[in-house]
XYZ file of C-alpha atoms in Angstrom:
762
model
C 31.375 -24.232 60.560
C 30.789 -27.756 61.808
C 27.810 -29.608 60.303
C 27.538 -31.899 63.329
C 24.320 -31.316 65.370
C 24.964 -29.523 68.658
C 23.125 -27.970 71.533
C 21.735 -24.514 70.697
C 20.601 -21.696 72.946
C 17.576 -20.791 70.901
C 16.805 -17.444 72.585
C 20.308 -16.075 72.065
C 20.572 -17.377 68.516
C 17.113 -16.070 67.620
C 17.940 -12.590 68.926
C 20.883 -12.354 66.529
C 18.892 -13.904 63.681
C 15.939 -11.629 64.382
C 18.086 -8.514 63.891
C 19.261 -9.795 60.531
C 15.707 -10.747 59.533
C 14.601 -7.192 60.300
C 17.428 -5.764 58.216
C 16.649 -8.117 55.310
C 12.896 -7.416 55.314
C 13.523 -3.660 55.306
C 16.232 -3.942 52.607
C 18.949 -2.616 54.966
C 22.605 -3.272 54.283
C 23.693 -6.682 55.663
C 27.379 -7.536 55.708
C 28.364 -10.721 53.925
C 30.004 -12.184 57.048
C 26.809 -11.678 59.084
C 24.688 -13.091 56.210
C 26.825 -16.233 56.105
C 26.682 -16.608 59.901
C 22.878 -16.393 59.856
C 22.768 -19.201 57.296
C 24.702 -21.261 59.849
C 22.329 -20.230 62.632
C 19.284 -21.415 60.631
C 21.037 -24.733 59.997
C 22.080 -25.136 63.639
C 18.527 -24.504 64.910
C 17.035 -26.969 62.411
C 19.454 -29.791 63.405
C 19.846 -28.899 67.083
C 20.691 -31.640 69.624
C 18.927 -33.372 71.304
C 15.769 -32.080 69.554
C 15.511 -29.982 66.335
C 14.030 -26.534 66.945
C 12.776 -25.937 63.384
C 9.113 -25.602 64.409
C 10.013 -23.046 67.076
C 12.058 -21.057 64.519
C 9.078 -21.161 62.131
C 6.682 -19.899 64.811
C 8.985 -17.079 65.912
C 9.583 -15.986 62.311
C 5.868 -16.030 61.655
C 5.207 -13.934 64.747
C 7.895 -11.457 63.711
C 6.467 -11.061 60.189
C 2.929 -10.606 61.530
C 4.136 -7.864 63.881
C 6.160 -6.249 61.104
C 3.229 -6.119 58.629
C 0.825 -4.884 61.296
C 3.297 -2.168 62.202
C 3.672 -1.190 58.519
C -0.094 -0.925 58.209
C -0.449 1.169 61.333
C 2.462 3.553 60.844
C 3.180 3.864 57.108
C 0.402 2.641 54.857
C -2.720 3.695 56.731
C -1.695 5.875 59.749
C -4.468 7.346 61.933
C -5.661 10.774 60.750
C -4.904 12.387 64.145
C -1.205 11.737 63.686
C -1.089 13.459 60.286
C -0.599 17.137 59.590
C -3.293 19.179 57.779
C -1.113 19.048 54.690
C -1.158 15.279 54.844
C -4.972 15.270 54.982
C -5.044 17.202 51.745
C -2.517 14.817 50.231
C -4.658 11.763 51.120
C -7.537 13.007 48.964
C -5.370 13.735 45.929
C -4.950 11.045 43.243
C -1.736 12.616 42.000
C 0.108 12.727 45.330
C 2.718 10.046 45.943
C 1.642 9.869 49.620
C -1.945 8.711 48.859
C -3.079 5.291 49.962
C -2.118 3.651 46.644
C 1.370 5.115 46.643
C 2.036 4.300 50.299
C 0.765 0.757 49.800
C 2.824 0.354 46.639
C 6.022 1.593 48.313
C 5.493 -0.709 51.289
C 4.700 -3.662 49.030
C 7.703 -3.072 46.779
C 10.034 -3.108 49.801
C 8.325 -5.995 51.569
C 7.969 -8.303 48.518
C 11.627 -7.854 47.635
C 12.695 -8.347 51.238
C 10.600 -11.482 51.656
C 12.322 -12.903 48.570
C 15.747 -12.451 50.217
C 14.427 -13.826 53.498
C 13.195 -16.940 51.707
C 16.767 -17.564 50.540
C 18.121 -17.066 54.065
C 15.741 -19.765 55.305
C 16.690 -22.131 52.468
C 17.588 -25.033 54.733
C 14.378 -24.742 56.755
C 12.330 -24.614 53.551
C 13.944 -27.604 51.870
C 14.730 -29.980 54.708
C 11.904 -29.314 57.113
C 8.893 -27.606 55.502
C 8.956 -29.180 52.022
C 9.071 -32.712 53.414
C 5.843 -32.049 55.296
C 4.011 -30.338 52.435
C 1.174 -32.028 50.564
C 1.867 -33.166 47.027
C 0.163 -31.487 44.074
C -2.112 -34.511 43.598
C -3.183 -34.345 47.267
C -3.981 -30.668 46.899
C -5.990 -31.172 43.687
C -7.850 -34.328 44.708
C -7.968 -33.706 48.456
C -6.286 -35.487 51.368
C -8.544 -36.749 54.106
C -5.641 -37.048 56.532
C -4.194 -33.565 56.100
C -4.408 -31.093 58.980
C -5.055 -27.427 58.565
C -1.821 -26.357 60.258
C 0.429 -27.236 57.340
C 3.551 -25.091 57.377
C 4.404 -22.859 54.424
C 7.785 -21.934 53.058
C 8.995 -18.655 54.555
C 8.506 -16.749 51.298
C 4.944 -18.062 50.984
C 4.311 -17.394 54.671
C 5.408 -13.786 54.308
C 3.083 -13.249 51.307
C 0.164 -14.883 53.103
C 0.698 -12.669 56.143
C 0.672 -9.632 53.821
C -2.655 -10.830 52.373
C -4.243 -11.319 55.795
C -3.106 -8.183 57.594
C -2.545 -5.710 54.768
C -4.716 -6.499 51.753
C -7.800 -7.648 53.608
C -7.645 -4.567 55.834
C -7.297 -2.124 52.932
C -9.125 -3.978 50.140
C -12.162 -1.677 49.889
C -10.075 1.500 49.847
C -7.456 0.093 47.473
C -9.968 -1.179 44.909
C -11.921 2.087 45.014
C -8.745 4.113 44.408
C -7.702 1.803 41.555
C -11.105 2.034 39.860
C -11.080 5.811 40.275
C -7.640 5.920 38.670
C -8.682 3.728 35.728
C -11.802 5.842 35.198
C -9.671 9.002 35.216
C -7.417 7.373 32.619
C -10.475 6.544 30.448
C -11.853 10.047 30.591
C -8.515 11.565 29.632
C -7.831 13.146 33.020
C -4.373 14.291 34.115
C -3.543 10.806 35.272
C -0.508 9.642 33.360
C 1.821 12.199 34.971
C 4.450 10.809 37.345
C 4.313 7.120 38.138
C 0.557 6.696 38.720
C 0.193 4.008 36.040
C 3.145 2.086 37.464
C 1.682 2.294 40.970
C -1.768 1.021 39.915
C -0.221 -1.836 37.979
C 1.991 -2.710 40.961
C -0.930 -2.703 43.400
C -3.052 -4.900 41.101
C -0.143 -7.298 40.561
C 0.273 -7.604 44.348
C -3.213 -9.173 44.510
C -1.919 -11.850 42.131
C 1.562 -12.349 43.538
C 0.509 -12.925 47.150
C -1.094 -16.211 46.061
C 1.096 -16.978 43.068
C 2.695 -19.903 44.932
C -0.611 -21.790 45.067
C -1.004 -24.685 42.682
C -4.789 -24.372 42.683
C -6.878 -21.184 42.797
C -3.889 -18.826 42.661
C -6.058 -16.091 41.035
C -9.055 -16.389 43.361
C -8.100 -13.415 45.565
C -7.391 -11.237 42.514
C -10.679 -12.224 40.876
C -12.894 -11.835 43.946
C -11.255 -8.712 45.272
C -10.574 -6.724 42.120
C -11.566 -8.340 38.806
C -15.300 -8.702 39.511
C -15.895 -5.078 40.662
C -13.579 -3.807 37.918
C -15.593 -5.548 35.173
C -18.866 -4.370 36.700
C -17.623 -0.769 36.871
C -16.334 -1.002 33.291
C -19.712 -2.258 32.090
C -21.486 0.676 33.752
C -18.997 3.134 32.280
C -19.336 1.822 28.720
C -23.119 1.641 28.967
C -23.067 5.374 29.654
C -20.525 6.016 26.883
C -22.672 4.104 24.378
C -25.723 6.181 25.273
C -23.784 9.411 24.768
C -22.518 8.290 21.351
C -25.953 7.106 20.190
C -27.382 10.560 20.803
C -24.907 12.387 18.572
C -23.456 9.849 16.086
C -24.561 8.188 12.867
C -23.975 4.433 12.519
C -20.710 5.074 10.668
C -19.447 7.524 13.317
C -20.613 5.248 16.151
C -18.638 2.323 14.757
C -15.484 4.413 14.424
C -15.790 5.694 17.993
C -16.459 2.227 19.420
C -13.463 0.719 17.610
C -11.305 3.570 18.895
C -12.502 3.054 22.472
C -12.047 -0.723 22.245
C -8.464 -0.282 21.060
C -7.763 2.178 23.879
C -9.303 -0.184 26.435
C -7.214 -3.066 25.107
C -4.008 -1.063 25.574
C -5.165 0.039 29.020
C -5.929 -3.549 30.026
C -2.480 -4.698 28.943
C -0.961 -1.833 30.934
C -2.785 -2.538 34.218
C -4.442 -5.941 34.417
C -3.462 -9.559 34.726
C -3.592 -11.286 31.335
C -6.532 -13.483 32.392
C -8.772 -10.416 32.795
C -8.231 -9.004 29.298
C -10.717 -11.260 27.405
C -13.315 -10.870 30.181
C -13.061 -7.086 30.088
C -13.232 -7.046 26.290
C -16.341 -9.236 26.360
C -18.025 -6.886 28.824
C -17.211 -3.859 26.647
C -18.509 -5.671 23.541
C -21.772 -6.524 25.262
C -22.377 -2.994 26.490
C -21.392 -1.165 23.271
C -22.180 -3.708 20.527
C -24.524 -6.513 21.605
C -26.904 -4.134 23.409
C -27.193 -1.992 20.265
C -27.273 -4.511 17.400
C -30.535 -3.093 16.027
C -28.872 0.303 15.644
C -25.844 -1.218 13.914
C -28.114 -3.241 11.569
C -30.254 -0.198 10.688
C -28.047 0.846 7.739
C -26.702 -2.575 6.776
C -28.642 -2.768 3.480
C -27.290 0.594 2.354
C -23.721 -0.297 3.345
C -23.835 -3.524 1.339
C -25.700 -2.197 -1.705
C -23.393 0.845 -1.936
C -20.406 -1.380 -1.076
C -19.061 1.061 1.513
C -15.904 -0.841 2.282
C -14.782 1.313 5.200
C -18.132 0.972 6.999
C -18.362 -2.743 6.181
C -14.854 -3.298 7.516
C -15.740 -1.504 10.772
C -19.045 -3.372 11.079
C -17.276 -6.701 10.535
C -14.641 -5.799 13.156
C -17.360 -5.050 15.720
C -19.675 -7.988 14.960
C -17.019 -10.692 14.550
C -16.452 -11.375 18.311
C -20.202 -11.359 19.103
C -21.816 -14.827 18.764
C -24.154 -15.077 15.733
C -24.007 -11.309 15.148
C -22.562 -11.735 11.634
C -25.532 -13.733 10.322
C -27.519 -10.688 9.192
C -24.490 -9.121 7.472
C -23.614 -12.399 5.730
C -27.183 -12.939 4.470
C -27.439 -9.355 3.206
C -24.072 -9.718 1.474
C -25.144 -13.044 -0.085
C -28.412 -11.545 -1.407
C -26.509 -8.591 -2.871
C -24.128 -10.870 -4.804
C -27.064 -12.946 -6.069
C -28.900 -9.853 -7.316
C -25.834 -8.515 -9.099
C -25.061 -11.927 -10.584
C -28.601 -12.400 -11.910
C -28.600 -8.885 -13.311
C -25.318 -9.396 -15.130
C -26.410 -12.609 -16.908
C -30.156 -12.047 -17.433
C -29.983 -9.969 -20.633
C -27.246 -11.685 -22.630
C -27.781 -11.701 -26.398
C -25.993 -12.543 -29.636
C -23.749 -15.381 -30.755
C -21.251 -14.802 -27.929
C -23.693 -15.471 -25.076
C -21.411 -18.223 -23.726
C -18.413 -15.865 -23.567
C -20.453 -13.078 -21.945
C -21.936 -15.509 -19.411
C -18.622 -16.954 -18.205
C -16.651 -13.704 -18.241
C -19.425 -11.729 -16.525
C -19.711 -14.337 -13.774
C -15.937 -14.438 -13.391
C -15.946 -10.663 -13.073
C -18.595 -10.814 -10.321
C -16.730 -13.624 -8.530
C -13.369 -11.829 -8.696
C -14.884 -8.527 -7.559
C -16.398 -9.974 -4.393
C -13.475 -12.289 -3.724
C -11.291 -9.163 -3.646
C -13.814 -7.304 -1.477
C -13.889 -10.200 1.022
C -10.084 -10.216 1.178
C -9.827 -6.458 1.752
C -12.908 -5.927 3.930
C -13.640 -9.190 5.730
C -10.072 -10.580 6.046
C -10.890 -13.639 3.906
C -13.372 -14.820 6.527
C -14.518 -18.350 5.620
C -18.145 -17.451 6.400
C -18.122 -14.727 3.732
C -16.252 -16.917 1.235
C -18.929 -19.550 1.819
C -21.616 -16.904 1.206
C -19.877 -15.995 -2.074
C -19.899 -19.685 -3.085
C -23.589 -20.045 -2.244
C -24.504 -16.874 -4.138
C -22.519 -17.861 -7.251
C -23.952 -21.389 -7.183
C -27.470 -19.972 -6.878
C -26.983 -17.601 -9.827
C -25.221 -20.114 -12.078
C -27.808 -22.844 -11.465
C -30.835 -20.545 -11.658
C -33.417 -21.216 -14.345
C -34.339 -17.953 -16.024
C -37.434 -19.722 -17.385
C -39.214 -22.480 -15.451
C -40.123 -24.299 -18.669
C -36.521 -24.539 -19.855
C -33.540 -26.275 -18.211
C -30.615 -24.293 -16.828
C -28.175 -23.521 -19.664
C -25.098 -22.815 -17.538
C -23.441 -26.179 -18.176
C -23.931 -25.810 -21.955
C -22.616 -22.225 -21.963
C -19.483 -23.047 -19.957
C -18.773 -26.014 -22.259
C -19.180 -23.741 -25.310
C -16.855 -21.192 -23.708
C -14.148 -23.843 -23.323
C -14.807 -24.975 -26.896
C -14.316 -21.435 -28.220
C -10.972 -21.217 -26.391
C -9.702 -24.603 -27.522
C -10.569 -24.122 -31.201
C -7.953 -22.714 -33.538
C -7.653 -18.957 -33.065
C -5.104 -16.185 -32.705
C -5.184 -16.415 -28.900
C -1.826 -17.247 -27.294
C -1.391 -20.506 -25.392
C -0.659 -18.718 -22.123
C -3.874 -16.695 -22.464
C -5.855 -19.850 -23.272
C -4.371 -21.599 -20.220
C -5.280 -18.668 -17.966
C -8.885 -18.473 -19.230
C -9.414 -22.235 -19.015
C -8.160 -22.230 -15.418
C -10.610 -19.446 -14.586
C -13.460 -21.302 -16.306
C -12.997 -24.143 -13.801
C -14.036 -21.659 -11.092
C -17.470 -21.373 -12.750
C -17.582 -25.090 -13.600
C -17.233 -26.040 -9.913
C -20.474 -24.190 -9.114
C -22.472 -26.102 -11.745
C -24.820 -28.687 -10.219
C -25.520 -30.521 -13.486
C -21.945 -31.509 -14.216
C -23.156 -34.439 -16.309
C -24.766 -31.939 -18.732
C -21.439 -30.114 -19.016
C -19.674 -33.408 -19.618
C -22.102 -34.335 -22.402
C -21.715 -31.002 -24.207
C -17.954 -30.854 -23.648
C -17.419 -34.390 -24.973
C -19.537 -33.660 -28.096
C -17.572 -30.490 -28.789
C -14.259 -32.223 -28.126
C -15.288 -34.948 -30.587
C -15.941 -32.349 -33.280
C -12.625 -30.621 -32.612
C -10.715 -33.894 -32.835
C -12.565 -35.257 -35.889
C -12.375 -32.005 -37.853
C -8.864 -31.212 -36.570
C -9.917 -27.830 -35.161
C -7.962 -27.951 -31.873
C -5.610 -25.074 -31.198
C -3.229 -27.349 -29.311
C -3.369 -30.952 -28.171
C -1.388 -29.922 -25.084
C -4.120 -27.430 -24.187
C -6.762 -30.138 -24.689
C -4.883 -32.521 -22.385
C -4.374 -29.774 -19.786
C -8.106 -28.998 -19.736
C -9.030 -32.658 -19.283
C -6.565 -32.896 -16.388
C -8.226 -29.857 -14.783
C -11.609 -31.568 -15.079
C -10.145 -34.760 -13.632
C -8.837 -32.842 -10.589
C -12.264 -31.249 -10.108
C -14.456 -34.339 -10.624
C -12.293 -37.465 -10.633
C -11.120 -40.020 -13.201
C -14.581 -41.427 -13.967
C -15.732 -38.022 -15.220
C -12.964 -37.827 -17.841
C -12.562 -41.526 -18.660
C -14.270 -41.318 -22.074
C -12.425 -38.087 -22.913
C -9.109 -39.875 -22.412
C -10.287 -42.748 -24.608
C -11.107 -40.285 -27.386
C -7.538 -39.001 -27.267
C -6.256 -42.559 -27.326
C -8.297 -43.284 -30.485
C -6.785 -40.277 -32.265
C -3.203 -41.333 -31.445
C -3.947 -44.970 -32.382
C -5.445 -43.796 -35.682
C -2.196 -41.999 -36.555
C -0.287 -45.275 -36.109
C -2.993 -47.139 -38.034
C -2.673 -44.790 -41.025
C 1.104 -45.286 -41.052
C 0.632 -49.063 -41.036
C -1.953 -48.797 -43.832
C 0.472 -46.770 -45.987
C 3.181 -49.385 -45.338
C 0.685 -52.151 -46.301
C -0.034 -50.404 -49.596
C 3.670 -50.046 -50.419
C 4.461 -53.644 -49.480
C 1.672 -54.902 -51.759
C 2.324 -52.390 -54.585
C -1.186 -51.045 -54.316
C -2.389 -47.594 -55.420
C -5.609 -45.976 -54.238
C -5.302 -42.796 -56.249
C -6.126 -40.372 -53.438
C -4.561 -39.227 -50.178
C -6.499 -40.976 -47.420
C -6.461 -40.399 -43.657
C -8.856 -42.450 -41.560
C -9.871 -42.153 -37.880
C -11.131 -45.347 -36.242
C -13.286 -44.434 -33.243
C -14.660 -46.645 -30.476
C -18.446 -46.485 -30.601
C -18.705 -46.536 -26.790
C -16.283 -43.659 -26.206
C -17.430 -41.077 -28.768
C -20.652 -39.110 -28.146
C -21.710 -39.043 -31.801
C -25.397 -39.091 -30.923
C -27.736 -39.497 -33.909
C -24.716 -39.906 -36.190
C -24.509 -43.506 -35.021
C -27.640 -44.081 -37.096
C -26.087 -44.675 -40.520
C -27.433 -42.322 -43.213
C -28.068 -44.064 -46.578
C -25.381 -43.076 -49.092
C -24.110 -44.446 -52.365
C -20.376 -43.942 -52.191
C -18.872 -42.344 -55.353
C -16.699 -44.600 -57.483
C -13.674 -42.439 -56.675
C -13.915 -43.547 -53.009
C -14.951 -47.195 -53.393
C -11.509 -48.597 -54.138
C -9.777 -46.879 -51.190
C -12.580 -47.830 -48.777
C -12.435 -51.501 -49.877
C -8.640 -51.603 -49.493
C -8.752 -50.140 -45.982
C -11.451 -52.596 -44.923
C -9.349 -55.518 -46.212
C -6.283 -54.181 -44.343
C -8.283 -53.622 -41.133
C -9.869 -57.083 -41.071
C -6.475 -58.701 -41.625
C -5.146 -56.967 -38.492
C -8.316 -56.932 -36.341
C -10.628 -59.895 -36.719
C -14.127 -59.776 -35.251
C -14.502 -55.988 -35.406
C -17.162 -54.215 -37.434
C -16.441 -50.978 -39.277
C -19.290 -48.513 -39.772
C -18.455 -45.592 -42.072
C -19.683 -42.237 -40.800
C -19.581 -40.360 -44.100
C -21.415 -37.337 -42.705
C -18.417 -36.696 -40.402
C -15.859 -37.037 -43.186
C -14.364 -34.222 -45.183
C -11.778 -33.849 -47.874
C -10.066 -31.510 -50.324
C -11.373 -31.328 -53.904
C -9.395 -29.623 -56.654
C -11.618 -27.800 -59.167
C -10.077 -27.153 -62.607
C -13.049 -26.261 -64.811
C -12.764 -22.559 -64.004
C -10.320 -19.903 -65.168
C -8.008 -20.765 -62.287
C -7.826 -23.896 -60.135
C -9.288 -23.910 -56.592
C -8.668 -26.322 -53.726
C -11.801 -26.527 -51.578
C -12.222 -28.337 -48.236
C -15.744 -29.739 -48.047
C -17.915 -32.430 -46.506
C -18.162 -35.873 -48.150
C -21.747 -35.425 -49.369
C -20.853 -32.057 -50.943
C -17.861 -33.652 -52.647
C -20.035 -36.529 -53.945
C -22.534 -34.025 -55.420
C -19.785 -32.078 -57.232
C -18.150 -35.275 -58.542
C -21.390 -36.083 -60.404
C -20.704 -33.035 -62.621
C -17.425 -34.474 -63.985
C -19.292 -35.976 -66.946
C -22.000 -33.308 -67.360
C -22.711 -29.661 -66.653
C -26.305 -29.902 -65.473
C -28.451 -32.342 -63.446
C -31.860 -32.270 -61.791
C -32.286 -32.523 -58.046
C -34.104 -35.823 -58.494
C -31.209 -37.316 -60.486
C -28.620 -36.224 -57.907
C -30.662 -37.512 -54.950
C -31.415 -40.886 -56.584
C -27.822 -41.377 -57.730
C -26.387 -40.745 -54.257
C -29.402 -42.297 -52.469
C -29.500 -39.446 -49.950
C -32.560 -38.789 -47.830
C -34.389 -35.489 -48.363
C -33.020 -33.661 -45.295
C -29.387 -34.546 -45.971
C -29.718 -33.676 -49.659
C -31.403 -30.321 -48.991
C -28.823 -29.267 -46.365
C -25.744 -30.035 -48.453
C -27.136 -28.883 -51.791
C -28.178 -25.588 -50.194
C -24.622 -25.051 -48.874
C -23.141 -25.532 -52.378
C -25.626 -23.121 -53.934
C -24.972 -20.537 -51.195
C -21.248 -20.859 -51.903
C -22.151 -20.140 -55.595
C -20.253 -23.165 -56.934
C -23.594 -24.452 -58.261
C -26.593 -22.601 -59.638
C -30.255 -23.626 -59.283
C -32.994 -22.860 -61.813
C -35.594 -22.506 -59.054
C -35.444 -21.402 -55.457
C -37.124 -24.579 -54.235
C -34.804 -27.569 -54.545
C -37.380 -30.039 -55.763
C -37.294 -32.938 -58.260
C -37.194 -31.081 -61.598
C -35.106 -28.135 -60.445
C -32.043 -27.879 -62.656
C -28.639 -27.693 -60.966
C -25.665 -26.641 -63.056
C -22.030 -25.643 -62.626
C -21.254 -21.962 -62.209
C -18.589 -21.351 -64.867
C -18.357 -17.687 -63.854
C -17.385 -18.509 -60.252
C -14.435 -16.584 -58.849
C -12.867 -16.189 -55.430
C -9.936 -14.122 -54.168
C -8.643 -17.149 -52.308
C -7.597 -20.245 -54.181
C -7.831 -22.419 -51.086
C -10.857 -22.245 -48.793
C -13.480 -24.356 -47.010
C -17.292 -24.494 -47.105
C -17.858 -26.870 -44.175
C -18.040 -24.319 -41.329
C -21.810 -23.766 -41.519
C -22.475 -27.495 -41.423
C -20.346 -27.983 -38.314
C -22.310 -25.492 -36.194
C -24.450 -26.976 -33.454
C -28.139 -26.962 -34.344
C -31.057 -26.647 -31.875
C -31.930 -30.265 -32.698
C -28.463 -31.397 -31.604
C -28.787 -29.449 -28.337
C -32.169 -31.050 -27.709
C -30.762 -34.480 -28.483
C -27.875 -33.863 -26.044
C -30.323 -32.956 -23.267
C -32.411 -36.045 -24.035
C -29.258 -38.183 -23.900
C -28.441 -36.647 -20.488
C -31.917 -37.593 -19.223
C -31.490 -41.156 -20.420
C -28.044 -41.412 -18.813
C -29.454 -40.051 -15.560
C -32.207 -42.648 -15.500
C -29.695 -45.426 -16.037
C -27.385 -43.970 -13.360
C -30.233 -43.677 -10.848
C -31.513 -47.180 -11.544
C -27.992 -48.598 -11.092
C -27.591 -46.634 -7.848
C -30.937 -47.892 -6.513
C -30.026 -51.496 -7.279
C -26.597 -51.101 -5.590
C -28.154 -49.566 -2.492
C -30.924 -52.135 -2.216
C -28.545 -55.033 -2.850
C -26.415 -53.965 0.148
C -29.328 -52.992 2.434
C -31.890 -55.650 1.388
C -34.750 -53.664 3.010
C -35.044 -49.872 3.123
C -37.708 -47.252 3.727
C -38.684 -44.848 0.958
C -37.262 -41.656 2.530
C -33.994 -43.344 3.503
C -33.594 -44.644 -0.078
C -34.252 -41.157 -1.507
C -31.610 -39.618 0.778
C -28.969 -42.213 -0.164
C -29.654 -41.686 -3.873
C -29.345 -37.896 -3.504
C -26.097 -38.328 -1.579
C -24.561 -40.560 -4.263
C -25.675 -38.496 -7.264
C -24.825 -34.996 -5.986
C -21.292 -35.241 -7.436
C -22.660 -35.274 -11.010
C -26.169 -33.823 -10.834
C -29.113 -33.034 -8.566
C -31.983 -35.366 -9.601
C -35.589 -34.386 -9.057
C -37.665 -36.455 -6.640
C -40.090 -37.155 -9.495
C -37.321 -38.722 -11.599
C -36.160 -40.877 -8.653
C -39.740 -42.096 -8.092
C -40.068 -43.013 -11.796
C -36.818 -44.988 -11.612
C -38.053 -46.835 -8.503
C -41.320 -47.703 -10.287
C -39.378 -48.875 -13.347
C -37.238 -51.194 -11.213
C -40.359 -52.566 -9.509
C -41.779 -53.336 -12.963
C -38.487 -55.029 -13.929
C -38.668 -57.015 -10.664
C -35.345 -55.804 -9.267
C -37.079 -54.536 -6.118
C -40.541 -54.886 -4.634
C -42.713 -53.174 -2.074
C -42.676 -54.829 1.332
C -45.947 -56.746 1.831
C -46.652 -55.261 5.276
C -45.653 -51.646 4.499
C -46.301 -49.422 1.486
C -43.387 -47.190 2.565
C -40.693 -49.871 2.409
C -38.853 -51.662 -0.393
C -37.015 -54.976 -0.418
C -34.408 -56.288 -2.844
C -35.408 -59.186 -5.063
C -32.448 -61.576 -5.108
């Protein structure tokens, strides 16, 4: 075939091409030779000499397709009733007959849509070289083109689909949509609908509403939505309104939820089977509104019982139904939160005995784990429910059981960690697991500074008295706290560890010093040098008067000389009340090695030269104050190493050695009772926390005011609360006192023109 333009007899060429077009559109058999020739005819017409005849070919093809579709409508899809036999009339009213309107339309569409696809290929040259060059660009379509005319030509495939829309769909739309909705309703009610290819036909008809405008770059779903989607959703809403009313009359809440979930699942499958994907969420929303949103009061009516009885199946169903509905979960979440709070308060309100700290932490962990598991299994780990669990646990843990007393949670959690980290028979892996779990409770504590105070005091005792189960476990716990609260929170704890390791090196150097200078101290001595600023020794920093026994004086003097040689300018303060040692007793039938506190050891050493002394003599010799003397003397009498002539340990009471003392163990300690935390120490710790808080708040106020210069009262309060919430939640009264204190110290002042504003004093 020559590609050179030539004169063409359009009428003759079109007659041949028209026959082939008819065969293609009706899916008749076209020989390859004829098909190839018709390609040439389309080309020849489009490049004809002296004038291309492409527009004329387009018009004739359009006219042919219009006639063809109109003929299909008149003779096959919707023939006049007078031309049909009585049997056909019966068939038209039957939904299961393949010759009903839906089936006839579907058959015609299936043939036509396939044929128009082949025809589009036959007209390839016309489409690409003539029509496409005249088409508007996508940008012109989207943003508009003021110069475009309304007679823009379409590609042949698009033209054929548009003709189908105009002459077929618009003519039959009311009947088609009614038949489709009737079919879907029959499917919903469980009618004999799925036999044969009814489902396939309905899907095909619905898809035709989409495909006829699928070529459009903008608004390709408008026909589908206006013609079918809107009435379909309306009909579905009416159907499910009726279904909900039927279920409400015969079902309990539990049964209603099960039925609704079942129907929603069925509708979802049905939607995927029939509808365009864009309609599925719209249909689901309509069903949810009619069966869930319209009946929320009914669904909420048993919510308290479901939560209190922890009916997981019902809660799971309720969550499934309420989740897609905006704000519908709020009532369930609040009820669930209140239930956890009530159970948490109940489980910690009646704790008694010496193991209150263990009961508190483990009971709260049990509550937390229980509801964490329930949320995972019932509410699919929904963040809203996990947040409710956090709020409930925080509320319980930070609740004051008595308004006159502070919350003890921080103290109890610190004691729990202390009990784990002290020497015991617990394995390291078990300790690690329990410490990790304790961090869960720690994170809920608002007053983390109180925890830090108690934990650091207990850590100090463990390190000083060498009671730690494992230094690795201690380090691991501090690292956990650092991850939870940051380096600043654990800074002093790390310094305490540093002091212990430095003290080990210091003792080795002291022993080397003694050897190098041929010095003997007569006793085994191990000394811990602690930084005063790092160790929370509380009232112990106030030195208790004490006359050191002669047996200790020499070793103490030697260590001081050694220390000042190596570290000039440092002051050593001996904390004898924190010291302990081993004393070998040989005056009895068998020797005993007893670990005791320094003051106890000093009292017993007085009996080396005599068997009996009065309380007054002992107290004056050692220069101990009354409280210290009473406490340590009482511990020795209770251990039965010493005997008292009177119950009251007063001046003339005789104290003598117990020569009849015996013990199954030859090595034991009598310091445990003295190392227990007393109520006075707890009170002092809380007072120290208050003082630290005041200093923290005053520093924060100064920092804020220094950067802002001028600030209103409420704005200052909010900034202080924001900065301090990491460590504690200060009361407004405390903040106001700190502001007044800083005004008195002339760091800030009230603005002269406003009593509600402060300014920084440079």
